Amino acid sequence: MEDTGHNHMDKTTSRDEELAEQRRLAGEYVPAYDGLLVSQKLSTELIHEEYATGDIAYQVKTSNLSKDFGFFRKIRGDGNCGFRAFYFGLLEVLIELGDENLLKAQKTRFNEVNGLLVRSGVDSIIWEDWVEATNRLLNLLISTKHKEERLEALFTAFNNEDDMSDEHSRELLTHLRFLISYHIKENPEQYKHFVPDGSIDAYCSSLETVSAEMDEVSLTAAHNMLSSAAGINIEVLYLDRSIGNSVTRHKWEPEKEKVRGVITMLFRPGHYDLAYPRENAPS
Amino acid sequence: MSPERVLQNEFKQLSKERWVNIALQNESLLQWTVDLMVLNPDSLYYGGYFRGNLTFPSEYPYSPPRFSFNPPLFHPNIYPDGRLCISILHPPGDDEMSGELASERWTPAQRVETVLLSIISLLDDAEISSPANIDAAKMLRDDKAEYKRRVAQDVEKSKENIPSGFVVPTDEVLRKEAATKAAKEKVDDDADFWAESDEDFDFGSDTEEEDNEMGEDAGVGEEEEDERDSEDEEKMED
């Protein structure tokens, strides 16, 4: 999806070389996580440093990126990064807004869309753990009283991948992934023109394998289901070799509600992280 | 979460199926002995009773189980050590089988039943373009008669695994059962029809007798089903 309108090829470079280069850069980047699934907030200077010896286009863009976006969180690139960034980002924005009712409304919204799982005809033994994981996390966030403690609880839950523990981030992400897939299957008219060959079935089957990465279709579906009605924007910053000195910015707006907050995702070919604007940055 | 709860449910449901016998190894829900029966009379493997090991990872269902035939079968998509080359069992992110349909890949919503049925259909739908057993693939392509002979050998040998006292349901038995069941349902559904139609009444009583004859070997009828259920539960507790 990264080359839809954002990726103007350098005319002197063949497309194959271009792709190989992007893969190399993405490949260099992805393994560099610090052992966490979602890192603490880190300075975006680190991103600039990563490209110090790399492509000039990246050097310029990463330098400008850190002017407007001071911090980022590294998200583990294990095929779940886009889903992890969206889900963590959504709850983080709701917590930062500091209103417990927004968390309660989000729990209600999740339980409404859980009807997709019931209607899918898939045995509830398969998905009830996923639903429970989301409910448990939202209950924990709601019952925790201070913003800092809530953020800590969110951070802990998303970094927990211990199979034997209750807060199991894999279940959270699988929940989101299957909600997105079943939402798309229930609304084929809305999505069929955006999936490869117009095949909703093939697209969703691939989405349900736990390694299929998030793309703009699944991000749009996630937004339509979970963040739009909450009044949360999604903004994606595309850091690639397209023309220009800054990252390409693209927004998913909420449909009706007034904008309460923004999830900012930093996209490099094949990978999503979260980014945080400086207070005085242009929006 | 541990995978045991999901697997317990899967084990219980599969225990009711006629085409498979399953047992836990070392009382672990993560290791099953699976005996697959080929009940389709059109299959080269019809009548076979194929034993395999099914092993579940601790991160099941986020990663697929592993299956291997024991003893191995001579087949283009079965490695000489018994492991299978089948896309539904490939771990996420493993692109070894790229070119396969996405719908055949492992997802956390797949069931053990789907996996086992895929394995049974693989037997007759061998894929020879990227074989796990090159000799078997060549033979299937170049000498179909010899290949069939090798398969027949495997089928015969597999029968040694049939537990004493167990009878593999034959196509004939299954057809009769299905007919009996259909007739019974028809009769039960319409009490008036039952009372008024001699013809149907006779049909019903005939098959009822057959039902009882076969019951000893094959286990049919609703009451017997219930008994099977409670046996399964005992098995689970063992």
Short mmCIF file of C-alpha atoms in Angstrom, two decimals:
data_model
loop_
_atom_site.label_atom_id
_atom_site.label_comp_id
_atom_site.label_asym_id
_atom_site.label_seq_id
_atom_site.Cartn_x
_atom_site.Cartn_y
_atom_site.Cartn_z
CA MET A 1 0.00 0.00 0.00
CA GLU A 2 2.96 2.30 0.58
CA ASP A 3 3.28 3.23 -3.04
CA THR A 4 -0.27 4.46 -3.55
CA GLY A 5 0.31 8.09 -4.33
CA HIS A 6 3.04 8.53 -1.77
CA ASN A 7 5.89 6.91 -3.50
CA HIS A 8 7.07 8.74 -6.62
CA MET A 9 9.88 6.75 -8.07
CA ASP A 10 13.22 8.31 -8.71
CA LYS A 11 13.46 8.22 -12.48
CA THR A 12 17.14 7.32 -12.46
CA THR A 13 16.54 4.24 -10.32
CA SER A 14 14.75 1.18 -11.56
CA ARG A 15 11.75 0.06 -9.57
CA ASP A 16 13.46 -3.19 -8.55
CA GLU A 17 16.45 -1.38 -7.13
CA GLU A 18 14.12 1.00 -5.38
CA LEU A 19 12.22 -1.82 -3.74
CA ALA A 20 15.41 -3.65 -2.81
CA GLU A 21 16.74 -0.48 -1.20
CA GLN A 22 13.55 0.11 0.73
CA ARG A 23 13.53 -3.48 1.88
CA ARG A 24 17.13 -3.15 2.96
CA LEU A 25 16.36 -0.02 4.96
CA ALA A 26 13.23 -1.55 6.46
CA GLY A 27 15.16 -4.73 7.17
CA GLU A 28 17.93 -2.81 8.90
CA TYR A 29 15.42 -1.03 11.00
CA VAL A 30 12.98 -3.66 12.15
CA PRO A 31 15.14 -5.88 14.36
CA ALA A 32 16.33 -2.87 16.36
CA TYR A 33 13.75 -3.10 19.13
CA ASP A 34 14.89 -3.00 22.72
CA GLY A 35 13.20 -6.22 23.75
CA LEU A 36 9.83 -4.58 24.30
CA LEU A 37 6.76 -4.99 22.13
CA VAL A 38 5.95 -1.31 22.66
CA SER A 39 8.89 0.84 23.84
CA GLN A 40 8.86 3.85 26.14
CA LYS A 41 8.76 7.22 24.39
CA LEU A 42 12.13 7.82 22.73
CA SER A 43 13.56 10.91 21.07
CA THR A 44 13.02 11.03 17.30
CA GLU A 45 16.68 12.11 17.08
CA LEU A 46 17.35 8.36 17.29
CA ILE A 47 15.54 7.85 13.99
CA HIS A 48 17.64 10.53 12.37
CA GLU A 49 20.79 8.88 13.69
CA GLU A 50 19.76 5.54 12.21
CA TYR A 51 19.96 7.06 8.74
CA ALA A 52 23.16 9.05 9.33
CA THR A 53 25.05 6.89 6.85
CA GLY A 54 22.03 6.05 4.75
CA ASP A 55 20.07 7.52 1.91
CA ILE A 56 20.09 11.34 1.67
CA ALA A 57 16.30 11.48 1.24
CA TYR A 58 15.91 9.77 4.60
CA GLN A 59 18.50 12.03 6.24
CA VAL A 60 16.62 15.16 5.24
CA LYS A 61 13.20 13.82 6.11
CA THR A 62 14.19 12.38 9.47
CA SER A 63 15.86 15.65 10.38
CA ASN A 64 12.65 17.55 9.62
CA LEU A 65 10.55 14.88 11.31
CA SER A 66 12.16 15.50 14.69
CA LYS A 67 11.36 19.21 14.44
CA ASP A 68 7.60 18.54 14.48
CA PHE A 69 7.49 15.19 16.24
CA GLY A 70 9.69 15.03 19.31
CA PHE A 71 9.08 11.48 20.43
CA PHE A 72 8.19 8.07 19.11
CA ARG A 73 7.58 4.57 20.43
CA LYS A 74 9.29 1.66 18.72
CA ILE A 75 6.77 -1.05 17.98
CA ARG A 76 8.04 -4.60 17.55
CA GLY A 77 8.00 -5.56 13.87
CA ASP A 78 6.64 -9.09 14.11
CA GLY A 79 3.80 -8.75 11.60
CA ASN A 80 1.54 -7.25 14.26
CA CYS A 81 3.15 -3.80 14.41
CA GLY A 82 0.34 -1.88 12.67
CA PHE A 83 -2.37 -3.50 14.79
CA ARG A 84 -0.31 -3.04 17.95
CA ALA A 85 0.39 0.64 17.15
CA PHE A 86 -3.27 1.38 16.40
CA TYR A 87 -4.71 -0.41 19.45
CA PHE A 88 -2.11 0.96 21.89
CA GLY A 89 -2.36 4.43 20.32
CA LEU A 90 -6.15 4.49 20.57
CA LEU A 91 -6.23 3.61 24.27
CA GLU A 92 -3.30 5.91 25.02
CA VAL A 93 -5.05 8.89 23.42
CA LEU A 94 -8.25 8.12 25.35
CA ILE A 95 -6.27 7.91 28.61
CA GLU A 96 -4.42 11.16 27.87
CA LEU A 97 -7.76 12.92 27.41
CA GLY A 98 -8.28 12.19 31.09
CA ASP A 99 -12.00 11.41 31.00
CA GLU A 100 -13.02 8.04 32.44
CA ASN A 101 -16.27 8.18 30.45
CA LEU A 102 -14.33 7.97 27.20
CA LEU A 103 -12.85 4.66 28.34
CA LYS A 104 -16.28 3.42 29.34
CA ALA A 105 -17.68 4.45 25.96
CA GLN A 106 -14.84 2.62 24.24
CA LYS A 107 -15.62 -0.55 26.19
CA THR A 108 -19.25 -0.26 25.08
CA ARG A 109 -18.12 0.24 21.49
CA PHE A 110 -15.96 -2.90 21.62
CA ASN A 111 -18.86 -4.88 22.98
CA GLU A 112 -21.10 -3.63 20.19
CA VAL A 113 -18.66 -4.66 17.49
CA ASN A 114 -18.17 -8.05 19.20
CA GLY A 115 -21.50 -8.87 17.55
CA LEU A 116 -19.37 -9.43 14.43
CA LEU A 117 -17.76 -12.44 16.11
CA VAL A 118 -21.12 -13.87 17.17
CA ARG A 119 -22.56 -13.40 13.68
CA SER A 120 -19.48 -14.95 12.00
CA GLY A 121 -20.70 -18.41 13.03
CA VAL A 122 -17.24 -19.27 14.42
CA ASP A 123 -17.50 -21.28 17.65
CA SER A 124 -17.33 -18.97 20.67
CA ILE A 125 -14.66 -21.20 22.25
CA ILE A 126 -12.34 -19.76 19.61
CA TRP A 127 -12.89 -16.08 20.31
CA GLU A 128 -14.16 -15.68 23.87
CA ASP A 129 -10.60 -15.37 25.24
CA TRP A 130 -9.91 -12.48 22.86
CA VAL A 131 -13.06 -10.66 23.91
CA GLU A 132 -12.22 -11.29 27.53
CA ALA A 133 -8.69 -9.91 27.11
CA THR A 134 -10.04 -6.62 25.79
CA ASN A 135 -12.71 -6.38 28.48
CA ARG A 136 -10.19 -7.16 31.20
CA LEU A 137 -7.83 -4.45 29.98
CA LEU A 138 -10.58 -1.83 29.69
CA ASN A 139 -11.96 -2.73 33.13
CA LEU A 140 -8.48 -2.38 34.56
CA LEU A 141 -8.00 1.03 32.92
CA ILE A 142 -11.41 2.23 34.09
CA SER A 143 -10.88 1.10 37.68
CA THR A 144 -7.39 2.64 37.81
CA LYS A 145 -7.80 6.22 38.94
CA HIS A 146 -4.75 8.21 37.87
CA LYS A 147 -3.63 8.93 34.35
CA GLU A 148 -0.02 7.88 34.99
CA GLU A 149 -1.12 4.58 36.52
CA ARG A 150 -3.45 3.95 33.60
CA LEU A 151 -0.64 4.56 31.12
CA GLU A 152 1.56 2.19 33.12
CA ALA A 153 -1.16 -0.50 33.07
CA LEU A 154 -1.59 -0.08 29.31
CA PHE A 155 2.16 -0.29 28.77
CA THR A 156 2.38 -3.45 30.89
CA ALA A 157 -0.54 -5.14 29.14
CA PHE A 158 0.81 -4.50 25.65
CA ASN A 159 4.28 -5.68 26.58
CA ASN A 160 3.09 -8.90 28.13
CA GLU A 161 3.39 -11.85 25.82
CA ASP A 162 3.75 -14.53 28.49
CA ASP A 163 1.55 -17.42 27.43
CA MET A 164 0.59 -18.27 30.97
CA SER A 165 -0.39 -14.78 32.08
CA ASP A 166 -3.81 -13.19 32.02
CA GLU A 167 -2.89 -9.98 30.27
CA HIS A 168 -1.77 -11.46 27.08
CA SER A 169 -1.17 -8.92 24.34
CA ARG A 170 -1.43 -11.56 21.63
CA GLU A 171 -5.09 -12.06 22.50
CA LEU A 172 -5.72 -8.31 22.33
CA LEU A 173 -4.17 -8.11 18.89
CA THR A 174 -5.93 -11.21 17.62
CA HIS A 175 -9.20 -9.71 18.84
CA LEU A 176 -8.56 -6.54 16.83
CA ARG A 177 -7.42 -8.49 13.78
CA PHE A 178 -10.54 -10.68 13.63
CA LEU A 179 -12.87 -7.74 14.34
CA ILE A 180 -11.34 -5.97 11.34
CA SER A 181 -11.64 -9.07 9.15
CA TYR A 182 -15.27 -9.74 10.06
CA HIS A 183 -16.16 -6.05 9.74
CA ILE A 184 -14.79 -6.05 6.19
CA LYS A 185 -16.63 -9.28 5.39
CA GLU A 186 -19.89 -7.79 6.65
CA ASN A 187 -19.42 -4.61 4.61
CA PRO A 188 -17.99 -5.84 1.32
CA GLU A 189 -19.41 -2.94 -0.73
CA GLN A 190 -17.42 -0.47 1.32
CA TYR A 191 -14.08 -2.22 0.88
CA LYS A 192 -14.12 -4.37 -2.25
CA HIS A 193 -12.68 -1.68 -4.51
CA PHE A 194 -9.64 -1.32 -2.28
CA VAL A 195 -8.55 -4.94 -1.83
CA PRO A 196 -6.40 -6.85 -4.36
CA ASP A 197 -8.52 -8.24 -7.25
CA GLY A 198 -11.63 -7.07 -5.42
CA SER A 199 -11.59 -10.33 -3.47
CA ILE A 200 -12.82 -9.74 0.07
CA ASP A 201 -12.50 -13.46 0.87
CA ALA A 202 -8.87 -13.71 -0.14
CA TYR A 203 -8.03 -10.45 1.61
CA CYS A 204 -9.67 -11.48 4.87
CA SER A 205 -8.24 -15.01 4.82
CA SER A 206 -4.82 -13.48 4.58
CA LEU A 207 -5.62 -10.94 7.30
CA GLU A 208 -6.59 -13.73 9.67
CA THR A 209 -3.22 -15.45 9.44
CA VAL A 210 -1.45 -13.81 12.34
CA SER A 211 1.46 -12.59 10.26
CA ALA A 212 -0.40 -10.52 7.65
CA GLU A 213 0.58 -6.92 8.22
CA MET A 214 -1.74 -3.97 8.56
CA ASP A 215 -2.33 -1.95 5.42
CA GLU A 216 -4.48 1.06 4.59
CA VAL A 217 -7.59 -1.07 4.10
CA SER A 218 -7.38 -2.71 7.51
CA LEU A 219 -6.42 0.59 9.13
CA THR A 220 -9.46 2.24 7.54
CA ALA A 221 -11.66 -0.59 8.82
CA ALA A 222 -10.18 -0.28 12.32
CA HIS A 223 -10.84 3.46 12.23
CA ASN A 224 -14.41 3.05 11.00
CA MET A 225 -15.16 0.55 13.74
CA LEU A 226 -13.28 1.86 16.74
CA SER A 227 -11.75 5.33 16.56
CA SER A 228 -13.99 7.37 14.26
CA ALA A 229 -17.00 7.30 16.59
CA ALA A 230 -14.73 8.13 19.53
CA GLY A 231 -13.71 11.35 17.79
CA ILE A 232 -10.15 10.18 17.29
CA ASN A 233 -8.22 11.02 14.13
CA ILE A 234 -5.57 8.79 12.69
CA GLU A 235 -2.63 10.43 11.03
CA VAL A 236 0.01 8.41 9.21
CA LEU A 237 3.43 9.92 8.52
CA TYR A 238 4.99 8.23 5.50
CA LEU A 239 8.74 8.12 5.75
CA ASP A 240 9.95 6.87 2.39
CA ARG A 241 11.90 8.03 -0.67
CA SER A 242 9.07 9.95 -2.26
CA ILE A 243 9.77 13.50 -3.45
CA GLY A 244 9.91 16.20 -0.78
CA ASN A 245 11.85 17.14 2.33
CA SER A 246 9.24 16.08 4.86
CA VAL A 247 7.28 12.97 5.63
CA THR A 248 4.04 12.70 3.65
CA ARG A 249 1.11 13.13 6.03
CA HIS A 250 -2.26 11.47 5.56
CA LYS A 251 -5.26 11.76 7.87
CA TRP A 252 -8.23 9.56 8.62
CA GLU A 253 -10.85 11.95 9.98
CA PRO A 254 -13.64 11.05 12.36
CA GLU A 255 -17.00 11.01 10.61
CA LYS A 256 -19.33 12.97 12.86
CA GLU A 257 -17.97 13.63 16.29
CA LYS A 258 -15.70 16.56 16.95
CA VAL A 259 -12.01 15.72 16.97
CA ARG A 260 -10.87 14.88 20.46
CA GLY A 261 -7.45 13.48 19.77
CA VAL A 262 -5.06 12.03 17.19
CA ILE A 263 -3.22 8.73 16.88
CA THR A 264 -0.04 9.45 14.94
CA MET A 265 1.55 6.46 13.24
CA LEU A 266 4.96 6.65 11.63
CA PHE A 267 5.13 4.41 8.58
CA ARG A 268 8.27 3.13 6.96
CA PRO A 269 7.91 0.55 4.18
CA GLY A 270 6.75 -2.57 5.99
CA HIS A 271 6.61 -1.07 9.46
CA TYR A 272 4.54 1.12 11.79
CA ASP A 273 5.69 2.99 14.92
CA LEU A 274 3.86 5.59 17.00
CA ALA A 275 4.90 9.25 16.93
CA TYR A 276 4.07 12.22 19.17
CA PRO A 277 3.88 15.83 17.93
CA ARG A 278 5.65 18.66 19.72
CA GLU A 279 3.17 21.03 21.34
CA ASN A 280 3.77 23.89 18.93
CA ALA A 281 3.95 21.68 15.82
CA PRO A 282 1.61 22.48 12.90
CA SER A 283 -1.20 19.93 12.76
CA MET B 1 -3.81 -18.10 28.68
CA SER B 2 -2.77 -21.67 28.14
CA PRO B 3 -4.03 -23.69 25.17
CA GLU B 4 -5.45 -26.50 27.33
CA ARG B 5 -8.97 -25.14 27.56
CA VAL B 6 -9.42 -24.83 23.81
CA LEU B 7 -7.80 -28.23 23.25
CA GLN B 8 -9.99 -29.92 25.82
CA ASN B 9 -13.00 -28.74 23.87
CA GLU B 10 -11.48 -29.84 20.56
CA PHE B 11 -10.64 -33.26 21.98
CA LYS B 12 -14.15 -33.77 23.24
CA GLN B 13 -15.77 -32.80 19.95
CA LEU B 14 -13.40 -34.92 17.85
CA SER B 15 -13.95 -37.93 20.09
CA LYS B 16 -17.47 -38.11 18.66
CA GLU B 17 -16.27 -38.43 15.06
CA ARG B 18 -16.33 -41.79 13.28
CA TRP B 19 -13.37 -41.12 10.98
CA VAL B 20 -10.81 -40.54 13.69
CA ASN B 21 -9.67 -42.12 16.96
CA ILE B 22 -7.69 -39.91 19.27
CA ALA B 23 -5.85 -40.49 22.53
CA LEU B 24 -3.62 -38.34 24.69
CA GLN B 25 0.06 -39.23 25.02
CA ASN B 26 1.48 -39.10 28.55
CA GLU B 27 -1.79 -37.54 29.71
CA SER B 28 -0.79 -34.33 27.95
CA LEU B 29 -3.37 -32.33 26.03
CA LEU B 30 -0.48 -31.03 23.92
CA GLN B 31 0.34 -34.46 22.44
CA TRP B 32 -2.21 -36.63 20.73
CA THR B 33 -2.05 -39.96 18.97
CA VAL B 34 -4.39 -39.62 16.01
CA ASP B 35 -5.68 -42.56 13.98
CA LEU B 36 -7.17 -41.37 10.71
CA MET B 37 -9.61 -43.58 8.84
CA VAL B 38 -10.30 -43.09 5.16
CA LEU B 39 -14.02 -43.78 4.78
CA ASN B 40 -14.43 -42.60 1.18
CA PRO B 41 -14.66 -45.76 -1.02
CA ASP B 42 -13.35 -43.84 -4.05
CA SER B 43 -10.07 -43.12 -2.30
CA LEU B 44 -6.89 -45.08 -3.01
CA TYR B 45 -6.52 -45.08 0.75
CA TYR B 46 -10.00 -46.48 1.52
CA GLY B 47 -9.99 -48.80 4.50
CA GLY B 48 -6.67 -47.50 5.80
CA TYR B 49 -6.09 -46.79 9.47
CA PHE B 50 -3.25 -44.30 9.55
CA ARG B 51 -1.55 -43.42 12.80
CA GLY B 52 0.11 -40.09 13.41
CA ASN B 53 1.35 -37.78 16.15
CA LEU B 54 -0.25 -34.39 16.59
CA THR B 55 1.76 -31.99 18.75
CA PHE B 56 0.52 -28.60 19.87
CA PRO B 57 2.88 -25.72 20.73
CA SER B 58 2.41 -23.86 24.02
CA GLU B 59 1.34 -20.81 21.98
CA TYR B 60 -1.51 -22.74 20.30
CA PRO B 61 -3.76 -21.51 18.66
CA TYR B 62 -1.49 -18.63 17.65
CA SER B 63 0.88 -21.16 16.11
CA PRO B 64 -0.26 -24.32 14.31
CA PRO B 65 0.13 -27.88 15.58
CA ARG B 66 2.65 -30.27 14.01
CA PHE B 67 1.60 -33.56 12.50
CA SER B 68 3.59 -36.57 11.33
CA PHE B 69 2.51 -39.99 10.17
CA ASN B 70 3.93 -42.82 12.21
CA PRO B 71 4.95 -44.93 10.38
CA PRO B 72 5.53 -42.58 7.41
CA LEU B 73 3.51 -43.04 4.22
CA PHE B 74 4.97 -43.17 0.71
CA HIS B 75 3.48 -39.97 -0.69
CA PRO B 76 4.74 -36.94 -2.66
CA ASN B 77 3.85 -34.50 0.14
CA ILE B 78 5.00 -36.57 3.12
CA TYR B 79 8.67 -36.42 4.07
CA PRO B 80 10.41 -39.77 4.55
CA ASP B 81 10.33 -39.10 8.33
CA GLY B 82 6.51 -38.79 8.28
CA ARG B 83 6.18 -35.00 8.48
CA LEU B 84 3.71 -33.32 6.15
CA CYS B 85 4.15 -30.60 3.60
CA ILE B 86 0.75 -28.92 3.88
CA SER B 87 0.10 -25.20 3.95
CA ILE B 88 -2.48 -25.20 6.76
CA LEU B 89 0.25 -26.41 9.13
CA HIS B 90 2.79 -23.78 8.18
CA PRO B 91 3.62 -21.33 10.94
CA PRO B 92 2.63 -17.71 10.33
CA GLY B 93 5.24 -15.82 8.39
CA ASP B 94 6.68 -18.97 6.86
CA ASP B 95 6.51 -18.39 3.12
CA GLU B 96 7.77 -21.79 2.09
CA MET B 97 4.45 -22.48 0.42
CA SER B 98 3.93 -19.10 -1.21
CA GLY B 99 1.67 -19.72 -4.15
CA GLU B 100 -0.76 -21.62 -1.98
CA LEU B 101 -4.15 -20.02 -1.47
CA ALA B 102 -4.22 -17.71 1.51
CA SER B 103 -7.36 -19.46 2.71
CA GLU B 104 -5.39 -22.62 3.35
CA ARG B 105 -3.04 -20.98 5.83
CA TRP B 106 -3.06 -21.39 9.58
CA THR B 107 -5.07 -18.84 11.58
CA PRO B 108 -6.01 -18.82 15.28
CA ALA B 109 -9.60 -19.58 14.24
CA GLN B 110 -8.70 -22.91 12.57
CA ARG B 111 -9.91 -26.10 14.23
CA VAL B 112 -8.09 -29.38 14.71
CA GLU B 113 -10.90 -31.00 12.75
CA THR B 114 -10.17 -28.81 9.71
CA VAL B 115 -6.49 -29.72 9.91
CA LEU B 116 -7.17 -33.46 10.06
CA LEU B 117 -9.67 -33.30 7.20
CA SER B 118 -7.11 -31.38 5.14
CA ILE B 119 -4.58 -34.11 5.85
CA ILE B 120 -7.00 -36.81 4.71
CA SER B 121 -7.77 -34.96 1.49
CA LEU B 122 -4.07 -34.41 0.87
CA LEU B 123 -3.64 -38.19 0.55
CA ASP B 124 -5.56 -38.35 -2.74
CA ASP B 125 -4.77 -34.80 -3.88
CA ALA B 126 -1.01 -35.13 -4.05
CA GLU B 127 0.82 -32.06 -5.31
CA ILE B 128 3.87 -33.18 -7.29
CA SER B 129 5.34 -29.83 -8.31
CA SER B 130 7.24 -29.22 -5.05
CA PRO B 131 7.41 -32.64 -3.47
CA ALA B 132 8.59 -33.64 0.00
CA ASN B 133 9.29 -37.12 -1.31
CA ILE B 134 10.79 -36.89 -4.78
CA ASP B 135 10.69 -40.65 -5.46
CA ALA B 136 6.98 -40.76 -4.66
CA ALA B 137 6.30 -37.75 -6.88
CA LYS B 138 8.22 -39.29 -9.79
CA MET B 139 6.44 -42.59 -9.41
CA LEU B 140 3.02 -40.94 -9.31
CA ARG B 141 3.86 -39.06 -12.49
CA ASP B 142 5.60 -41.88 -14.43
CA ASP B 143 4.20 -45.16 -13.16
CA LYS B 144 0.71 -44.77 -11.75
CA ALA B 145 0.20 -48.55 -11.51
CA GLU B 146 3.30 -49.05 -9.38
CA TYR B 147 2.32 -46.04 -7.27
CA LYS B 148 -1.10 -47.57 -6.59
CA ARG B 149 0.60 -50.80 -5.60
CA ARG B 150 2.80 -48.92 -3.09
CA VAL B 151 -0.25 -47.15 -1.67
CA ALA B 152 -2.07 -50.47 -1.33
CA GLN B 153 0.94 -51.76 0.63
CA ASP B 154 0.75 -48.79 3.00
CA VAL B 155 -2.99 -49.29 3.42
CA GLU B 156 -2.52 -52.98 4.27
CA LYS B 157 0.30 -52.23 6.68
CA SER B 158 -1.74 -49.50 8.37
CA LYS B 159 -4.36 -52.06 9.36
CA GLU B 160 -1.89 -53.50 11.87
CA ASN B 161 -2.61 -50.40 13.95
CA ILE B 162 -6.31 -51.17 14.35
CA PRO B 163 -6.88 -51.87 18.05
CA SER B 164 -8.23 -55.34 18.73
CA GLY B 165 -12.00 -55.23 19.02
CA PHE B 166 -12.30 -52.03 17.00
CA VAL B 167 -14.02 -52.25 13.63
CA VAL B 168 -13.31 -49.56 11.05
CA PRO B 169 -16.69 -48.49 9.70
CA THR B 170 -17.07 -49.52 6.06
CA ASP B 171 -18.80 -47.49 3.40
CA GLU B 172 -21.66 -50.01 3.42
CA VAL B 173 -22.20 -49.68 7.16
CA LEU B 174 -22.08 -45.90 7.03
CA ARG B 175 -24.59 -45.79 4.18
CA LYS B 176 -26.99 -48.04 6.06
CA GLU B 177 -26.60 -45.93 9.16
CA ALA B 178 -27.30 -42.77 7.21
CA ALA B 179 -30.40 -44.35 5.64
CA THR B 180 -31.61 -45.55 9.05
CA LYS B 181 -31.09 -42.16 10.56
CA ALA B 182 -32.89 -40.42 7.70
CA ALA B 183 -35.81 -42.86 7.93
CA LYS B 184 -36.01 -42.44 11.69
CA GLU B 185 -36.00 -38.68 11.42
CA LYS B 186 -38.70 -38.79 8.79
CA VAL B 187 -40.84 -41.00 11.01
CA ASP B 188 -40.19 -38.96 14.12
CA ASP B 189 -40.92 -35.73 12.32
CA ASP B 190 -44.38 -36.78 11.27
CA ALA B 191 -46.29 -38.88 13.78
CA ASP B 192 -49.42 -38.96 11.59
CA PHE B 193 -47.45 -40.30 8.69
CA TRP B 194 -46.05 -42.99 10.96
CA ALA B 195 -49.50 -44.08 12.14
CA GLU B 196 -51.22 -43.99 8.76
CA SER B 197 -48.69 -45.35 6.33
CA ASP B 198 -48.04 -49.08 6.54
CA GLU B 199 -45.35 -48.87 3.94
CA ASP B 200 -43.33 -46.41 5.90
CA PHE B 201 -43.95 -48.27 9.11
CA ASP B 202 -42.48 -51.44 7.54
CA PHE B 203 -39.52 -49.57 6.22
CA GLY B 204 -38.93 -48.17 9.67
CA SER B 205 -39.06 -51.53 11.43
CA ASP B 206 -36.78 -53.21 8.89
CA THR B 207 -34.04 -50.75 9.33
CA GLU B 208 -34.55 -50.78 13.07
CA GLU B 209 -33.42 -54.43 13.08
CA GLU B 210 -30.36 -53.72 11.01
CA ASP B 211 -29.66 -50.91 13.34
CA ASN B 212 -29.46 -53.28 16.27
CA GLU B 213 -27.35 -55.82 14.42
CA MET B 214 -24.76 -53.27 13.59
CA GLY B 215 -24.97 -51.52 16.87
CA GLU B 216 -22.63 -53.98 18.58
CA ASP B 217 -19.81 -53.30 16.19
CA ALA B 218 -20.24 -49.80 15.01
CA GLY B 219 -22.20 -48.01 17.69
CA VAL B 220 -25.26 -46.35 16.26
CA GLY B 221 -28.45 -44.74 17.46
CA GLU B 222 -28.89 -41.83 19.77
CA GLU B 223 -28.62 -43.72 23.03
CA GLU B 224 -25.30 -45.15 21.98
CA GLU B 225 -24.15 -41.70 21.02
CA ASP B 226 -24.78 -40.57 24.56
CA GLU B 227 -22.79 -43.48 25.93
CA ARG B 228 -19.93 -42.51 23.64
CA ASP B 229 -20.10 -39.03 25.10
CA SER B 230 -19.72 -40.19 28.65
CA GLU B 231 -16.89 -42.53 27.66
CA ASP B 232 -15.15 -39.56 26.14
CA GLU B 233 -15.46 -37.66 29.34
CA GLU B 234 -13.93 -40.53 31.23
CA LYS B 235 -11.11 -40.60 28.72
CA MET B 236 -10.50 -36.92 29.37
CA GLU B 237 -10.23 -37.49 33.09
CA ASP B 238 -7.74 -40.32 32.75
#
